[in-house]
mmCIF file of C-alpha atoms in Angstrom:
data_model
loop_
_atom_site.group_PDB
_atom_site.id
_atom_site.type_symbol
_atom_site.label_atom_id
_atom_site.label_comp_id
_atom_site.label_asym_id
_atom_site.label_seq_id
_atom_site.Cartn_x
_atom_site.Cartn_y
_atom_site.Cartn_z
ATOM 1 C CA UNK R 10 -13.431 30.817 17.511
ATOM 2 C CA UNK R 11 -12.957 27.648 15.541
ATOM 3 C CA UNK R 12 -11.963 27.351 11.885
ATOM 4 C CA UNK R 13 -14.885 26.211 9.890
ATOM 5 C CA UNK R 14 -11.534 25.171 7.179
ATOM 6 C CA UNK R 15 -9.429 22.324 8.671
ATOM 7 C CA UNK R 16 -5.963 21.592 7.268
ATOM 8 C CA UNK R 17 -4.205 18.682 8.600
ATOM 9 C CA UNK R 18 -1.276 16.699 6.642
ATOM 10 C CA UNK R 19 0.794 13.282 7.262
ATOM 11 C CA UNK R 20 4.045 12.297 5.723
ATOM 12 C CA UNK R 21 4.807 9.121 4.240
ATOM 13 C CA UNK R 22 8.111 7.678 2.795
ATOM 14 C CA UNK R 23 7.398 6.180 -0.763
ATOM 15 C CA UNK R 24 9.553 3.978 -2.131
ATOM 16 C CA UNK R 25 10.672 3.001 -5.949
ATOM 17 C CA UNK R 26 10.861 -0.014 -7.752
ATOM 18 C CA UNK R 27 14.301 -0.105 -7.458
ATOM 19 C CA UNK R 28 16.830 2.605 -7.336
ATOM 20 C CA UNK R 29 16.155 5.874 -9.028
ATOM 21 C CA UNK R 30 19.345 7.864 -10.446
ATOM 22 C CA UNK R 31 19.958 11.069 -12.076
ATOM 23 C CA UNK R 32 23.246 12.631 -12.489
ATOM 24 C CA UNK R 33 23.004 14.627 -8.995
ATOM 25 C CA UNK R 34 21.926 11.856 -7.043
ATOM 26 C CA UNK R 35 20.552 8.173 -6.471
ATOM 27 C CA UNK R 36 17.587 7.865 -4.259
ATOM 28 C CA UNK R 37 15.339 5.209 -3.412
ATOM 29 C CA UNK R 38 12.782 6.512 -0.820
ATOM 30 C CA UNK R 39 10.857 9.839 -1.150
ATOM 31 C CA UNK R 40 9.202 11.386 1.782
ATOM 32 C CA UNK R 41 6.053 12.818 0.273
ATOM 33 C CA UNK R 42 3.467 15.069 2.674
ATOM 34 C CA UNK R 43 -0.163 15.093 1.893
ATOM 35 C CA UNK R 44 -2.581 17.736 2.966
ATOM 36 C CA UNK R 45 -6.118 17.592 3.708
ATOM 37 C CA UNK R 46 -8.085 20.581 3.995
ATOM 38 C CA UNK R 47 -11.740 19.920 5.019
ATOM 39 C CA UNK R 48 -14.773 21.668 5.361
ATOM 40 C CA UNK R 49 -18.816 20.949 5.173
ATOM 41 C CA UNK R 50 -18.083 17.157 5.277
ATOM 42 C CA UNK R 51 -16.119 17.766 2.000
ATOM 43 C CA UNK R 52 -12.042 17.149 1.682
ATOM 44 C CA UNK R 53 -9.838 17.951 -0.498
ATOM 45 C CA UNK R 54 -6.206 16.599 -0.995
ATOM 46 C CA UNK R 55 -2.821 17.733 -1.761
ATOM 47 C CA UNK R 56 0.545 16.376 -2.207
ATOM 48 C CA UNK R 57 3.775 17.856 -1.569
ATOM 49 C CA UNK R 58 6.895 16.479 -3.405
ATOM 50 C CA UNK R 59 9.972 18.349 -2.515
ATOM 51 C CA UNK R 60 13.290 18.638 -4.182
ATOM 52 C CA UNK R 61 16.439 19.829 -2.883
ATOM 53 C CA UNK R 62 17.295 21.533 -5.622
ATOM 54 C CA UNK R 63 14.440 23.856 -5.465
ATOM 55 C CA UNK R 64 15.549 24.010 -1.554
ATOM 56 C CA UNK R 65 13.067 21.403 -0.134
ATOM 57 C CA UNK R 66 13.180 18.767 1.697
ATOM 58 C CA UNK R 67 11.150 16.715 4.149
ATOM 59 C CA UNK R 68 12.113 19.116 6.599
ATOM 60 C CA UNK R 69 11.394 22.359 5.258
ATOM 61 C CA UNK R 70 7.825 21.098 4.171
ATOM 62 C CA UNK R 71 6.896 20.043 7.736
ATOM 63 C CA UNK R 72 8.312 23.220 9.211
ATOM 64 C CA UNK R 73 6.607 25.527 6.839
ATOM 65 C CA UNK R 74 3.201 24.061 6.431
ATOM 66 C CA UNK R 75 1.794 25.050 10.103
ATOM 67 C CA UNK R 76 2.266 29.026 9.433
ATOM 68 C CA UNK R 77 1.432 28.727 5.317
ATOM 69 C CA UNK R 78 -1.732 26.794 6.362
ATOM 70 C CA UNK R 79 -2.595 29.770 8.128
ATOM 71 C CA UNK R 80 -2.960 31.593 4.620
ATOM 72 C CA UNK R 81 -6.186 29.070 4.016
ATOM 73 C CA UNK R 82 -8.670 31.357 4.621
ATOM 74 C CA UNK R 83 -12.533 29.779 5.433
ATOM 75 C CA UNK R 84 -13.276 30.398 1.702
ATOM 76 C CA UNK R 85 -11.864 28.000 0.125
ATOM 77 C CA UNK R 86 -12.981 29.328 -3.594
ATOM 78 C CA UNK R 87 -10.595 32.259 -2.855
ATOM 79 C CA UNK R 88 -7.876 31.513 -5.345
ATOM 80 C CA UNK R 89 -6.105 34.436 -5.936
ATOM 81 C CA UNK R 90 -6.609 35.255 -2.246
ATOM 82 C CA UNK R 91 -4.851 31.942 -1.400
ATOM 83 C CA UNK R 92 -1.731 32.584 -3.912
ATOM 84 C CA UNK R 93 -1.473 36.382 -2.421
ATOM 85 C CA UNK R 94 -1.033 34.953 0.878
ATOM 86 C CA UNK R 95 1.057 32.070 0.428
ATOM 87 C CA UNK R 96 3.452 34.614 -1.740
ATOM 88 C CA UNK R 97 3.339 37.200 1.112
ATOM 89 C CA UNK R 98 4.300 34.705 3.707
ATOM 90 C CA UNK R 99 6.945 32.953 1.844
ATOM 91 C CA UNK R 100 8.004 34.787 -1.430
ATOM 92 C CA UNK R 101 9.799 32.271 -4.008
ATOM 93 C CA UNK R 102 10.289 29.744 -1.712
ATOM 94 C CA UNK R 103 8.594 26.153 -0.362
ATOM 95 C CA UNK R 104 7.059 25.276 -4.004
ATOM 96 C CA UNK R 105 5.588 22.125 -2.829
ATOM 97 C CA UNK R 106 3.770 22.788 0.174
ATOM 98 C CA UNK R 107 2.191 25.701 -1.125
ATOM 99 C CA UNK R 108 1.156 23.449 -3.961
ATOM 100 C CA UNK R 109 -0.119 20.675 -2.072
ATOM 101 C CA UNK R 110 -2.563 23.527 -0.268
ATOM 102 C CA UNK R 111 -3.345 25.097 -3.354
ATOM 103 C CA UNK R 112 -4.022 21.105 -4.923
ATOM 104 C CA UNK R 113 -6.119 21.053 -1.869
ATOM 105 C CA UNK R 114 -8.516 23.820 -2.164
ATOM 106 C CA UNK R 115 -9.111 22.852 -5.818
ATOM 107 C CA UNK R 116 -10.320 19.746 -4.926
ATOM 108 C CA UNK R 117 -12.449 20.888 -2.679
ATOM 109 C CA UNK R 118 -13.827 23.383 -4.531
ATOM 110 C CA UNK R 119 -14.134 20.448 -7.342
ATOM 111 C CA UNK R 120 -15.772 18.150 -4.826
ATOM 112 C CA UNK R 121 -18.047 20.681 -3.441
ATOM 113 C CA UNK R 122 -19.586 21.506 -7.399
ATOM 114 C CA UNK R 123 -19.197 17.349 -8.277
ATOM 115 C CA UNK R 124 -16.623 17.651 -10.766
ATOM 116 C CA UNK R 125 -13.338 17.006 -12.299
ATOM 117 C CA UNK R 126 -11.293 19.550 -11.530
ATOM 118 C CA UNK R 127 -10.236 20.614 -14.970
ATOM 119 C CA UNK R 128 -14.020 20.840 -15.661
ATOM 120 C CA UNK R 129 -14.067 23.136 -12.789
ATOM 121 C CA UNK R 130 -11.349 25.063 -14.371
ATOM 122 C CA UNK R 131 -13.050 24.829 -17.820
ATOM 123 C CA UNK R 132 -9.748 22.985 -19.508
ATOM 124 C CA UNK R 133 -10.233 21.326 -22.618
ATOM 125 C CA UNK R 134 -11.248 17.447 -22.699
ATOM 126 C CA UNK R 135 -8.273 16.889 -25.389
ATOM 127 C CA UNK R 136 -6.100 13.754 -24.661
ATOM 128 C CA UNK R 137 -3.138 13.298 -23.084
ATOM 129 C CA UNK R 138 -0.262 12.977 -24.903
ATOM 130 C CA UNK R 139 1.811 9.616 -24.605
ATOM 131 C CA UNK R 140 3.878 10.187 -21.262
ATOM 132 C CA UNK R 141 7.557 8.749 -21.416
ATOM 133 C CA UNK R 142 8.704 6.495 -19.365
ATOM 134 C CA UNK R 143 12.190 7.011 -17.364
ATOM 135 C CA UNK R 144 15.401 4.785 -17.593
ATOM 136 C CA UNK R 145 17.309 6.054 -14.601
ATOM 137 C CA UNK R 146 20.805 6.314 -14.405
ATOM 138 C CA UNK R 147 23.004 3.286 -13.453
ATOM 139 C CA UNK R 148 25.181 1.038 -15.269
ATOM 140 C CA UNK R 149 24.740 0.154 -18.510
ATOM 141 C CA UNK R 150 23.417 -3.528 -18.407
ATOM 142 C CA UNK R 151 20.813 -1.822 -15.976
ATOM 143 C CA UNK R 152 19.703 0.442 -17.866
ATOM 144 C CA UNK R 153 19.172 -1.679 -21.112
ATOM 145 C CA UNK R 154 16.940 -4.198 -18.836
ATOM 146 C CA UNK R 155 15.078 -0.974 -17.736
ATOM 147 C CA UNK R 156 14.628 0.086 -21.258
ATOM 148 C CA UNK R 157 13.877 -3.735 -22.351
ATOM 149 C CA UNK R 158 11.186 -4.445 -19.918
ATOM 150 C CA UNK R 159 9.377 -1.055 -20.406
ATOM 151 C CA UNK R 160 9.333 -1.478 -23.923
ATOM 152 C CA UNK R 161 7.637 -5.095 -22.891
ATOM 153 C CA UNK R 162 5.120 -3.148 -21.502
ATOM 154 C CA UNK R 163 4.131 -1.001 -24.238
ATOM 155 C CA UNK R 164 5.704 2.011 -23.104
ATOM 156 C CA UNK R 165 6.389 3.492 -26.676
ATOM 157 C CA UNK R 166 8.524 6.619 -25.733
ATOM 158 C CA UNK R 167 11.650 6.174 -23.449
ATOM 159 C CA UNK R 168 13.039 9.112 -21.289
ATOM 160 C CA UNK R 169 17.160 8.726 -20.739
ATOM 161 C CA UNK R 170 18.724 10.150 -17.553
ATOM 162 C CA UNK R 171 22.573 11.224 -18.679
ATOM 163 C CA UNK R 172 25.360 12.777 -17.271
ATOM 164 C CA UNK R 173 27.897 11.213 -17.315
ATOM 165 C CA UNK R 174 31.320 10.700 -19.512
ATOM 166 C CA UNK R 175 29.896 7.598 -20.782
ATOM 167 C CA UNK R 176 26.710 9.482 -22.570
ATOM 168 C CA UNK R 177 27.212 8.152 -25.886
ATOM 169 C CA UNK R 178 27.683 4.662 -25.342
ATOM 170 C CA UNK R 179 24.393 4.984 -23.236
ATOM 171 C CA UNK R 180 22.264 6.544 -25.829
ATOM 172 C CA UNK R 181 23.894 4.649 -28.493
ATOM 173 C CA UNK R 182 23.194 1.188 -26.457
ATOM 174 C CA UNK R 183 19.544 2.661 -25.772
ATOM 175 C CA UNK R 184 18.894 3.148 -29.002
ATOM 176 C CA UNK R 185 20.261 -0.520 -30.248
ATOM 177 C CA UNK R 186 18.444 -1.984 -27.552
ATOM 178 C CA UNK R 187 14.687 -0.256 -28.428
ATOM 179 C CA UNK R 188 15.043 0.384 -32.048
ATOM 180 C CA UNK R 189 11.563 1.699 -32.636
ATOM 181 C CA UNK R 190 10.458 3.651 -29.368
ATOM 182 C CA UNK R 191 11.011 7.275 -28.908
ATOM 183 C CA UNK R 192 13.892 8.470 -26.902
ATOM 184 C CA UNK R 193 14.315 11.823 -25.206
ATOM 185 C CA UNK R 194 17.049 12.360 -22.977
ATOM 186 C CA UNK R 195 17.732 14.319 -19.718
ATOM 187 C CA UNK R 196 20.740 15.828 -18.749
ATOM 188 C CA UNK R 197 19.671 17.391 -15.096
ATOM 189 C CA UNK R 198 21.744 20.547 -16.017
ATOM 190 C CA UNK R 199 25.275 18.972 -15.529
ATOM 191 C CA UNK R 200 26.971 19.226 -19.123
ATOM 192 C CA UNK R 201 29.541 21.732 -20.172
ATOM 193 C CA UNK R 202 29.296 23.310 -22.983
ATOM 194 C CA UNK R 203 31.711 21.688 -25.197
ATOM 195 C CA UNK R 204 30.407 18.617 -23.812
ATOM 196 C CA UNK R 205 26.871 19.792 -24.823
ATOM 197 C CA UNK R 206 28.323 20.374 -28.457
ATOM 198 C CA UNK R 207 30.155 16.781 -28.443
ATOM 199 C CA UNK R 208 26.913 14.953 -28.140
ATOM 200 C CA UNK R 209 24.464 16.855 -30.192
ATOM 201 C CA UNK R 210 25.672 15.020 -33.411
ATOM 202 C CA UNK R 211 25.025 11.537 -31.494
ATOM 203 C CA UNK R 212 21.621 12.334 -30.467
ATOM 204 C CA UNK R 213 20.968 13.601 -33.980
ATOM 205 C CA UNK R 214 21.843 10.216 -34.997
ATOM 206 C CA UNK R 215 19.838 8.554 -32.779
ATOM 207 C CA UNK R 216 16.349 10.015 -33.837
ATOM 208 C CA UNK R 217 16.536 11.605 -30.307
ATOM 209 C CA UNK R 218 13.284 13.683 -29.611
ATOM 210 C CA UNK R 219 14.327 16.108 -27.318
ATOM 211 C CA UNK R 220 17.081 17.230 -25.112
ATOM 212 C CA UNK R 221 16.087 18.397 -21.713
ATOM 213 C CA UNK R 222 18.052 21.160 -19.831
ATOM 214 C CA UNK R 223 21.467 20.150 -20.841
ATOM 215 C CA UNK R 224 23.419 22.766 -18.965
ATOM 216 C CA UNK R 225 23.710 24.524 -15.516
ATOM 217 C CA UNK R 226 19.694 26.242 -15.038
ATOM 218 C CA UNK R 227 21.741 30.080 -15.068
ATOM 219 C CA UNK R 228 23.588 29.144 -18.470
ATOM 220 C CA UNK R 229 21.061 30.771 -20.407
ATOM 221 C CA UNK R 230 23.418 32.425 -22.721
ATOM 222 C CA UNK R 231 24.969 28.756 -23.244
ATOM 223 C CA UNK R 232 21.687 27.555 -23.945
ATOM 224 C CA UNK R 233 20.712 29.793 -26.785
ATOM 225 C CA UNK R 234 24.325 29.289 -28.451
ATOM 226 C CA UNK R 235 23.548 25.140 -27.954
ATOM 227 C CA UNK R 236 20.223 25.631 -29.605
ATOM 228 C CA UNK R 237 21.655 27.607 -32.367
ATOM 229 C CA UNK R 238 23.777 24.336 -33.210
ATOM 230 C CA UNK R 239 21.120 22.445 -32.401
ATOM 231 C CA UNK R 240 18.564 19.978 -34.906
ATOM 232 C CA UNK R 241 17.561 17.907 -31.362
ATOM 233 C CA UNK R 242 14.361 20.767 -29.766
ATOM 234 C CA UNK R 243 15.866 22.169 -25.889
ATOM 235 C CA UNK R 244 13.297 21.879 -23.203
ATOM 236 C CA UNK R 245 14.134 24.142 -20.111
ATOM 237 C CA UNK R 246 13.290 22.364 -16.409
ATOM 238 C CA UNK R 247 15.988 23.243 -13.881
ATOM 239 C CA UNK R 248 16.243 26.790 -15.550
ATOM 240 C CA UNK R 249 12.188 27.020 -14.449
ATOM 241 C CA UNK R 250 11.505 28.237 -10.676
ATOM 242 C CA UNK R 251 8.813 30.375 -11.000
ATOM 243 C CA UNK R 252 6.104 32.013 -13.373
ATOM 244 C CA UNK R 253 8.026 34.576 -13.969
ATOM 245 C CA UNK R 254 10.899 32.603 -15.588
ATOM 246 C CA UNK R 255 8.740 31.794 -18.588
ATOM 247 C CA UNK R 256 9.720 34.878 -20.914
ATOM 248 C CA UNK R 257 13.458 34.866 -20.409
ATOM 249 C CA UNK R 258 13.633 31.464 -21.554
ATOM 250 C CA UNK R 259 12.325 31.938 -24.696
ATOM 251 C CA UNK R 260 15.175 33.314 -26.026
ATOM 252 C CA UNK R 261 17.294 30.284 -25.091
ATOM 253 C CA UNK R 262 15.013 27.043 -25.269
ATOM 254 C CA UNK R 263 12.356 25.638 -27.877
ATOM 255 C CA UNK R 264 10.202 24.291 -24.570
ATOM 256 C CA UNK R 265 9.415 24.000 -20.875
ATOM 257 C CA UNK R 266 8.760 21.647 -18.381
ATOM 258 C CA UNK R 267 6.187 22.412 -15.729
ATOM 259 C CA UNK R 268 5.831 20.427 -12.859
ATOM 260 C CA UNK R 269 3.350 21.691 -10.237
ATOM 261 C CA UNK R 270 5.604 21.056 -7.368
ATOM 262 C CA UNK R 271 8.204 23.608 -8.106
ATOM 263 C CA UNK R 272 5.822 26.005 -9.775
ATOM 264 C CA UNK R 273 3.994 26.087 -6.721
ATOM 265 C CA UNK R 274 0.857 24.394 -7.682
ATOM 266 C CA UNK R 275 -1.797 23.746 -10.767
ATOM 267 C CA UNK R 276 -3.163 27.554 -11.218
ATOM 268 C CA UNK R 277 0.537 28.322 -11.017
ATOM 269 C CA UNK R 278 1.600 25.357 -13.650
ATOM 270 C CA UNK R 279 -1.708 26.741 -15.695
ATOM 271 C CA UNK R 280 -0.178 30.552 -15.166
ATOM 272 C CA UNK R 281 3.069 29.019 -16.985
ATOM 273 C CA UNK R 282 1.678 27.497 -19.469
ATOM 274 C CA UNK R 283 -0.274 29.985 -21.055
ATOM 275 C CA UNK R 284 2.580 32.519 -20.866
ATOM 276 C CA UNK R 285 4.543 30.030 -22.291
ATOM 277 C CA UNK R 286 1.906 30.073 -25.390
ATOM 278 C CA UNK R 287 1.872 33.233 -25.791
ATOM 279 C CA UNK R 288 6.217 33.785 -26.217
ATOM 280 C CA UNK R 289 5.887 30.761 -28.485
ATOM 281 C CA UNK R 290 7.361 27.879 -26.621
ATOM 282 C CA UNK R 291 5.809 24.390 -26.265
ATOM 283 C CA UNK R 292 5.172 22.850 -23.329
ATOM 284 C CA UNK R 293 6.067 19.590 -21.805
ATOM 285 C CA UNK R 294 3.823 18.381 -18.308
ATOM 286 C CA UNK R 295 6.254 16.820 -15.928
ATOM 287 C CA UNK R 296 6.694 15.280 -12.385
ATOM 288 C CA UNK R 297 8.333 14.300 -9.446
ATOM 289 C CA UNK R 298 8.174 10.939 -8.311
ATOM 290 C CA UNK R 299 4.991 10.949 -6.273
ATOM 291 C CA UNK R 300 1.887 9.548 -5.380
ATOM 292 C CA UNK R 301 -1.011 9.162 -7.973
ATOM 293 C CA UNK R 302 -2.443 12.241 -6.468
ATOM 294 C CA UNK R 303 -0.007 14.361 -7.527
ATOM 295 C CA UNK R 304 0.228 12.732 -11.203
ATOM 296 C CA UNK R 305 -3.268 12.936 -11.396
ATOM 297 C CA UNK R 306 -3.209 16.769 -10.544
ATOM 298 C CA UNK R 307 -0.627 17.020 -13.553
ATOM 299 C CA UNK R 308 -2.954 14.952 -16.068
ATOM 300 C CA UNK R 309 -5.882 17.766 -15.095
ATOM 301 C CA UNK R 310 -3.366 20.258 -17.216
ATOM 302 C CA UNK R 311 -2.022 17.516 -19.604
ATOM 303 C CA UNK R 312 -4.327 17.581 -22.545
ATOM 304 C CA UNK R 313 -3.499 21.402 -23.251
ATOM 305 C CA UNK R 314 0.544 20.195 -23.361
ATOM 306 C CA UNK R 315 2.571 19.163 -26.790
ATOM 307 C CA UNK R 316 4.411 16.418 -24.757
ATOM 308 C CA UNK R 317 4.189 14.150 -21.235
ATOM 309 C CA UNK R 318 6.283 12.989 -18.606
ATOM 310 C CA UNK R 319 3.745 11.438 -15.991
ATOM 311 C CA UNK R 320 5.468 8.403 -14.732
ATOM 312 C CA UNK R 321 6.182 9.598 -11.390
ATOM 313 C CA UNK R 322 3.957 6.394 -9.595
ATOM 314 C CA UNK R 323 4.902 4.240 -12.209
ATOM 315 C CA UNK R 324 8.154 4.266 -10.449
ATOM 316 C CA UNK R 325 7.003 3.307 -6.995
ATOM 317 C CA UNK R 326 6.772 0.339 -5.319
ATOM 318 C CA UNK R 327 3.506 0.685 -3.755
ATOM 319 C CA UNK R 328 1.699 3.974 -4.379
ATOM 320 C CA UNK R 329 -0.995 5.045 -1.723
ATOM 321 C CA UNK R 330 -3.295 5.811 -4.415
ATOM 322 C CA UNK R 331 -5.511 4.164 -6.890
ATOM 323 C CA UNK R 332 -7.881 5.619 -9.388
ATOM 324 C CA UNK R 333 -5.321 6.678 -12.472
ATOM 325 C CA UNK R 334 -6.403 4.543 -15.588
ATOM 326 C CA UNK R 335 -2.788 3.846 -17.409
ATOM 327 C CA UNK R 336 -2.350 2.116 -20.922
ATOM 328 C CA UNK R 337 1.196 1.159 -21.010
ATOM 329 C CA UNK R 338 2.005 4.467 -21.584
ATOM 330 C CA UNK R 339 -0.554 6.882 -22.302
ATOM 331 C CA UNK R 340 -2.898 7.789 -19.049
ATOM 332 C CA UNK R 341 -6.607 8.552 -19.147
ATOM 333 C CA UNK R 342 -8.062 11.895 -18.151
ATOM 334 C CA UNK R 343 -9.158 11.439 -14.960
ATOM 335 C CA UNK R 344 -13.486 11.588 -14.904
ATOM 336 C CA UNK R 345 -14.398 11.418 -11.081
ATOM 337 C CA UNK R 346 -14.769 14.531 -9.460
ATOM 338 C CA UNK R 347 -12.113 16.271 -8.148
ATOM 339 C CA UNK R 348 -8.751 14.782 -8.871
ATOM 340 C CA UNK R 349 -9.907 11.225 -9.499
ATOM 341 C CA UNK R 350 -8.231 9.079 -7.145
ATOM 342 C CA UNK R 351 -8.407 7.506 -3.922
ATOM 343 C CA UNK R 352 -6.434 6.442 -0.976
ATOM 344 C CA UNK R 353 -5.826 2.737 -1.268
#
C-alpha cells in the first residue's frame, strides 16, 4: 500500500564567503541535506547540518535517513510519536537528520493550519535578540578585516573564534580594532586549564561578554572551578549533546547554547530550553553554518533566548534560501507560515 507521507531529501555542498576556522578545523564547503516530507499537496522542509564532533558527517546523514524516515508515520501531527521512534531506532545518535525530519513535520503541520510555526507552537512574539556575528580563526590581519568590515555593516556584537597560543594578542587586537561593539569569544573546548585561568584577566579587560565552552565538553569539574574565578559569564556548547545534559551543567556554567542540529531538532531545542529555565541558566540560540532554513527554524525559538548567534547563512556564499529579513545584525521573526522562507 502506498504512503499517503512522502519523505524525499537532496544534498547540496554550501559554500562560505571565504574560509571558516575554528580551533579544530578550517572548512570551506558544508554538505547540508534537506528533507521534504509531503502530504495533501502540502510540504514541509528540513535541514540537516552535521558535525563531526557530534559524529556526523555527510555520510552518516545519507546512510541513516532511509531507515529513520521510516519512523514518519502518515500523521504527521504525531510529535511525540515521531521523537519515540526516531529515539528507538537510533538512541543518542544522528542529531541532524532526525532534526531535519522533525523541522519537517513542523512545517507541515504549520503549513497545513497557515501559520508560523512558533504560532503553531504558541511561542511568544518577543524579539530576537541581536545575533553576533563570527570572526573565524586565521591570522591576525584576517581577522581584523573580518571584524572591520562587519562592523561596516552594522553588526554591533562580534563573536571571536580562539584557540590558539596567540589568544591575547587576538582579543586584544579585536578589541583595538572595534572599540565599541560587543565581543564574545569562543574557545571550541580546546584550552587547558591554566590556560583558561591565564586569559580570564584579559577578557575581563576587554569588556568581553561571554566566554563560550572554554575547556574539553567532559571537564565539567574544570568548568565550575573556571567559573568560580570567573567575572566573564561561561556558556556550555560542546559540553551539550542531548536534553538530558541540561541539569548537570548547571553546576558548572552560567548558560547554554542550543542549536537544533545537535539537539536533535526544535521540540528538542524547546525541551532544553525550558529545563534550562527552570535550573536557572540562560540561554543562548545558536547554529551551524547552514542554509536560511535552518536559521530560520532557530529564530522560531529565538525570542524566548537571553542571547543570539544566528549567522550561520550570513557566512555563505550563496545560500539556497531567501525569505529571512536581516538588519545588519538583528533578524526579524519570521511571519509567513511555516518557517518563512523559500528556495531561491
Amino acid at each position: 500500500m502506498e504512503r499517503l507521507i512522502q519523505v524525499t531529501w537532496e544534498t547540496l555542498e554550501l559554500q562560505t564567503a571565504q574560509p571558516f576556522g575554528i580551533a579544530r578545523w578550517t572548512h570551506s564547503v558544508y554538505p547540508r541535506t534537506f528533507v521534504s516530507l509531503s502530504s495533501e499537496g502540502v510540504t514541509g522542509q528540513g535541514e540537516a547540518a552535521p558535525n563531526a564532533f557530534y559524529g556526523e558527517t555527510r555520510g552518516t546523514v545519507e546512510a541513516v535517513l532511509p531507515l529513520l524516515a521510516g519512523a514518519v508515520s502518515d500523521d504527521p501531527w504525531d510529535w511525540d510519536g515521531l521523537h519515540s521512534r526516531l529515539t528507538a531506532l537510533m538512541p543518542f545518535h544522528h542529531p541532524s537528520a532526525k532534526c531535519a525530519l522533525e523541522m519537517a513535520a513542523l512545517e507541515w503541520c504549520a503549513r497545513r493550519a497557515g501559520l508560523p510555526v512558533w504560532r503553531l507552537l504558541g511561542l511568544s512574539p518577543a524579539p530576537i535578540p541581536e545575533s553576533s556575528y563570527t570572526v573565524s580563526l586565521a591570522e591576525l590581519p584576517e581577522m581584523r578585516r573580518q571584524a572591520r568590515e562587519a562592523v561596516g555593516r552594522g553588526h554591533g556584537i562580534l563573536k571571536v573564534k580562539l584557540g590558539t597560543d596567540r589568544d591575547q594578542k587576538i582579543v586584544e587586537a579585536l578589541r583595538e580594532e572595534a572599540p565599541d561593539v560587543a565581543l564574545r569569544v569562543d574557545a571550541n573546548a580546546v584550552w587547558t586549564r591554566p590556560q583558561a585561568k591565564r586569559v580570564l584577566g584579559v577578557l575581563d579587560a576587554a569588556r568581553v561578554e561571554l566566554l563560550e565552552q572554554p575547556l574539553a565538553a567532559g571537564d565539567l569539574e574544570g568548568h565550575a572551578a573556571l567559573r568560580a574565578v570567573s567575572r566573564v559569564p561561561i556558556v556550555a556548547d560542546e559540553s551539550l549533546h542531548h536534553v538530558s545534559d541540561v541539569p548537570a551543567l548547571a553546576a558548572a556554567f552560567d548558560g547554554v547554547n542550543l542549536k537544533l542540529a545537535k539537539l536533535g531538532g526544535p521540540l528538542q531545542a524547546l525541551r532544553a530550553l525550558r529545563l534550562a529555565r527552570t535550573h536557572g541558566l540562560q540561554v543562548m540560540m545558536g547554529c551551524m553554518i547552514e542554509s536560511s532554513l535552518g536559521i530560520a527554524a532557530a529564530a522560531h525559538l529565538a525570542g524566548a533566548c537571553d542571547w543570539a548567534d544566528l549567522d550561520g547563512a550570513l557566512l555563505l556564499a550563496d545560500d539556497p534560501y531567501t525569505g529571512l529579513d536581516w538588519q545588519a545584525g538583528t533578524v526579524g521573526r519570521p511571519t509567513g507560515v511555516g518557517w518563512g522562507v523559500t528556495r531561491a
